[in-house]
PDB file of C-alpha atoms in Angstrom:
ATOM      1  CA  SER A  23      42.378 -46.072 -70.610  1.00 74.00           C
ATOM      2  CA  GLN A  24      38.814 -44.957 -69.466  1.00 81.00           C
ATOM      3  CA  ARG A  25      38.143 -45.253 -73.468  1.00 77.00           C
ATOM      4  CA  PHE A  26      39.670 -49.119 -73.430  1.00 73.00           C
ATOM      5  CA  LYS A  27      38.499 -49.639 -70.000  1.00 81.00           C
ATOM      6  CA  VAL A  28      41.963 -50.761 -69.435  1.00 79.00           C
ATOM      7  CA  PRO A  29      43.409 -49.783 -65.932  1.00 84.00           C
ATOM      8  CA  ILE A  30      46.596 -46.964 -65.567  1.00 87.00           C
ATOM      9  CA  ASP A  31      49.341 -49.386 -63.055  1.00 87.00           C
ATOM     10  CA  ALA A  32      51.020 -46.929 -61.636  1.00 90.00           C
ATOM     11  CA  ASN A  33      52.784 -48.971 -59.074  1.00 90.00           C
ATOM     12  CA  TYR A  34      56.612 -48.518 -60.241  1.00 90.00           C
ATOM     13  CA  SER A  35      59.145 -46.213 -59.971  1.00 90.00           C
ATOM     14  CA  SER A  36      62.273 -45.825 -61.726  1.00 90.00           C
ATOM     15  CA  PHE A  37      63.950 -47.702 -58.879  1.00 92.00           C
ATOM     16  CA  THR A  38      61.222 -50.695 -59.389  1.00 92.00           C
ATOM     17  CA  GLN A  39      61.360 -50.331 -63.331  1.00 92.00           C
ATOM     18  CA  TRP A  40      63.176 -53.828 -63.354  1.00 92.00           C
ATOM     19  CA  LYS A  41      60.056 -55.125 -61.737  1.00 93.00           C
ATOM     20  CA  MET A  42      58.091 -53.920 -64.428  1.00 91.00           C
ATOM     21  CA  ALA A  43      60.280 -55.091 -67.294  1.00 90.00           C
ATOM     22  CA  THR A  44      60.859 -58.720 -65.892  1.00 91.00           C
ATOM     23  CA  LEU A  45      56.608 -58.677 -65.231  1.00 89.00           C
ATOM     24  CA  ILE A  46      55.813 -57.476 -68.904  1.00 87.00           C
ATOM     25  CA  LEU A  47      58.463 -60.126 -70.210  1.00 87.00           C
ATOM     26  CA  ASN A  48      56.770 -62.801 -68.169  1.00 86.00           C
ATOM     27  CA  GLU A  49      53.572 -61.961 -69.499  1.00 85.00           C
ATOM     28  CA  VAL A  50      54.948 -61.645 -73.485  1.00 84.00           C
ATOM     29  CA  SER A  51      56.480 -65.031 -72.955  1.00 83.00           C
ATOM     30  CA  GLY A  52      53.323 -66.778 -71.566  1.00 83.00           C
ATOM     31  CA  LEU A  53      51.893 -65.434 -74.433  1.00 80.00           C
ATOM     32  CA  GLN A  54      48.990 -63.522 -72.589  1.00 79.00           C
ATOM     33  CA  PHE A  55      49.416 -60.973 -74.982  1.00 78.00           C
ATOM     34  CA  CYS A  56      49.670 -61.811 -78.283  1.00 81.00           C
ATOM     35  CA  ASN A  57      48.006 -59.628 -80.594  1.00 81.00           C
ATOM     36  CA  SER A  58      48.194 -57.245 -78.105  1.00 79.00           C
ATOM     37  CA  ALA A  59      49.957 -53.554 -77.251  1.00 79.00           C
ATOM     38  CA  ILE A  60      51.120 -52.541 -73.830  1.00 82.00           C
ATOM     39  CA  LEU A  61      51.508 -48.678 -73.521  1.00 81.00           C
ATOM     40  CA  VAL A  62      54.407 -47.864 -71.407  1.00 85.00           C
ATOM     41  CA  CYS A  63      54.573 -44.032 -70.424  1.00 84.00           C
ATOM     42  CA  TRP A  64      57.995 -43.552 -69.233  1.00 84.00           C
ATOM     43  CA  LYS A  65      60.920 -40.907 -68.180  1.00 83.00           C
ATOM     44  CA  HIS A  66      63.202 -39.710 -71.466  1.00 79.00           C
ATOM     45  CA  SER A  67      66.662 -40.714 -69.229  1.00 80.00           C
ATOM     46  CA  LEU A  68      65.251 -44.024 -68.129  1.00 85.00           C
ATOM     47  CA  LEU A  69      64.026 -45.271 -71.371  1.00 81.00           C
ATOM     48  CA  GLU A  70      66.941 -46.907 -72.948  1.00 79.00           C
ATOM     49  CA  GLN A  71      67.824 -48.838 -70.017  1.00 84.00           C
ATOM     50  CA  LEU A  72      63.754 -50.069 -69.813  1.00 86.00           C
ATOM     51  CA  MET A  73      64.554 -51.232 -73.006  1.00 83.00           C
ATOM     52  CA  ILE A  74      67.535 -53.365 -72.357  1.00 83.00           C
ATOM     53  CA  GLN A  75      65.707 -54.535 -69.444  1.00 86.00           C
ATOM     54  CA  MET A  76      62.904 -55.570 -71.858  1.00 85.00           C
ATOM     55  CA  GLY A  77      65.363 -57.405 -74.165  1.00 81.00           C
ATOM     56  CA  CYS A  78      67.104 -54.932 -76.449  1.00 78.00           C
ATOM     57  CA  ASP A  79      69.927 -55.203 -77.158  1.00 71.00           C
ATOM     58  CA  PRO A  80      72.517 -52.442 -76.055  1.00 63.00           C
ATOM     59  CA  TYR A  81      74.739 -52.551 -78.884  1.00 63.00           C
ATOM     60  CA  HIS A  82      72.729 -53.769 -82.082  1.00 57.00           C
ATOM     61  CA  ILE A  83      69.318 -55.358 -83.070  1.00 50.00           C
ATOM     62  CA  VAL A  84      68.661 -56.666 -86.652  1.00 53.00           C
ATOM     63  CA  GLN A  85      66.056 -56.059 -88.628  1.00 52.00           C
ATOM     64  CA  LYS A  86      65.034 -58.251 -91.677  1.00 52.00           C
ATOM     65  CA  THR A  87      62.214 -57.387 -93.958  1.00 52.00           C
ATOM     66  CA  ARG A  88      61.692 -58.854 -97.618  1.00 53.00           C
ATOM     67  CA  ASN A  89      61.940 -56.325-100.093  1.00 53.00           C
ATOM     68  CA  GLY A  90      59.797 -56.716-103.622  1.00 57.00           C
ATOM     69  CA  ASN A  91      62.062 -58.939-104.832  1.00 55.00           C
ATOM     70  CA  GLY A  92      62.096 -61.654-102.038  1.00 53.00           C
ATOM     71  CA  SER A  93      65.556 -60.546-100.706  1.00 48.00           C
ATOM     72  CA  ARG A  94      66.240 -59.548 -97.488  1.00 48.00           C
ATOM     73  CA  ASN A  95      67.563 -56.377 -96.314  1.00 45.00           C
ATOM     74  CA  VAL A  96      69.199 -56.312 -92.996  1.00 46.00           C
ATOM     75  CA  SER A  97      69.855 -52.944 -90.931  1.00 46.00           C
ATOM     76  CA  THR A  98      71.392 -52.993 -87.443  1.00 46.00           C
ATOM     77  CA  ARG A  99      69.463 -50.577 -84.612  1.00 49.00           C
ATOM     78  CA  ARG A 100      70.893 -49.205 -81.210  1.00 53.00           C
ATOM     79  CA  CYS A 101      69.036 -49.322 -78.451  1.00 58.00           C
ATOM     80  CA  ASN A 102      70.022 -45.512 -77.973  1.00 53.00           C
ATOM     81  CA  TYR A 103      68.773 -44.607 -81.886  1.00 56.00           C
ATOM     82  CA  PHE A 104      65.413 -43.695 -80.060  1.00 61.00           C
ATOM     83  CA  LEU A 105      66.466 -41.106 -77.584  1.00 63.00           C
ATOM     84  CA  TRP A 106      64.388 -37.795 -78.051  1.00 70.00           C
ATOM     85  CA  ALA A 107      64.772 -34.630 -76.690  1.00 74.00           C
ATOM     86  CA  GLU A 108      63.306 -33.237 -73.619  1.00 75.00           C
ATOM     87  CA  ASP A 109      60.676 -31.789 -74.634  1.00 82.00           C
ATOM     88  CA  ASP A 110      59.474 -34.361 -77.363  1.00 81.00           C
ATOM     89  CA  PHE A 111      56.720 -35.897 -76.001  1.00 81.00           C
ATOM     90  CA  ASP A 112      55.032 -37.820 -79.698  1.00 82.00           C
ATOM     91  CA  SER A 113      57.632 -39.999 -80.332  1.00 81.00           C
ATOM     92  CA  VAL A 114      57.099 -43.934 -79.481  1.00 81.00           C
ATOM     93  CA  ALA A 115      59.841 -46.773 -79.348  1.00 79.00           C
ATOM     94  CA  VAL A 116      57.781 -50.070 -80.566  1.00 80.00           C
ATOM     95  CA  LEU A 117      59.355 -53.237 -79.202  1.00 81.00           C
ATOM     96  CA  LYS A 118      57.380 -55.866 -80.981  1.00 82.00           C
ATOM     97  CA  TYR A 119      58.129 -59.204 -79.902  1.00 83.00           C
ATOM     98  CA  ARG A 120      57.619 -62.497 -82.436  1.00 83.00           C
ATOM     99  CA  PHE A 121      57.269 -65.514 -81.355  1.00 84.00           C
ATOM    100  CA  ASP A 122      57.806 -68.871 -83.666  1.00 84.00           C
ATOM    101  CA  ILE A 123      57.372 -72.120 -83.364  1.00 86.00           C
ATOM    102  CA  ARG A 124      59.194 -73.216 -86.102  1.00 90.00           C
ATOM    103  CA  LYS A 125      62.408 -71.828 -84.863  1.00 84.00           C
ATOM    104  CA  PRO A 126      64.569 -74.171 -83.000  1.00 82.00           C
ATOM    105  CA  ALA A 127      64.356 -73.834 -79.102  1.00 81.00           C
ATOM    106  CA  GLY A 128      66.294 -70.698 -78.191  1.00 76.00           C
ATOM    107  CA  GLU A 129      65.680 -69.347 -81.522  1.00 76.00           C
ATOM    108  CA  GLN A 130      61.812 -68.660 -81.284  1.00 79.00           C
ATOM    109  CA  TRP A 131      61.790 -64.791 -79.849  1.00 80.00           C
ATOM    110  CA  SER A 132      62.534 -62.290 -82.044  1.00 79.00           C
ATOM    111  CA  LEU A 133      62.802 -58.309 -80.722  1.00 78.00           C
ATOM    112  CA  PHE A 134      61.771 -55.797 -83.452  1.00 75.00           C
ATOM    113  CA  LEU A 135      62.740 -52.061 -82.549  1.00 76.00           C
ATOM    114  CA  THR A 136      60.689 -49.601 -84.748  1.00 76.00           C
ATOM    115  CA  HIS A 137      59.913 -46.045 -84.074  1.00 75.00           C
ATOM    116  CA  ASP A 138      56.637 -44.519 -84.610  1.00 79.00           C
ATOM    117  CA  LYS A 139      54.792 -40.558 -84.251  1.00 80.00           C
ATOM    118  CA  GLN A 140      51.467 -40.249 -82.245  1.00 79.00           C
ATOM    119  CA  ASN A 141      50.899 -37.080 -83.863  1.00 76.00           C
ATOM    120  CA  PHE A 142      49.719 -35.606 -80.389  1.00 68.00           C
ATOM    121  CA  VAL A 143      51.023 -32.534 -81.328  1.00 59.00           C
TER     122      VAL A 143
END
């Protein structure tokens, strides 16, 4: 936070996480954070619910990628795919929102869920 001169907002709790999710989604949908990152550190046991509140489908997310010959690989990931052990403080669930103005209304937003490690340990 100090390095990037970004304040920490510690005004949310497990009882108000839906407010935080709504605020973030409103800012993302208002295109205020294009090509930016928002880091949320949260209690492990509440992460699945928070991801659902931020638009992650509790049953699946379709990820489409192009392989070398131009065809698409499609995989399905559940939100709870990223539940981790209580002693894992290195894993990060990454939600990426993509807006495509070329698509019809209602289909312009895509959400991609990936897993990453920060290598803190």
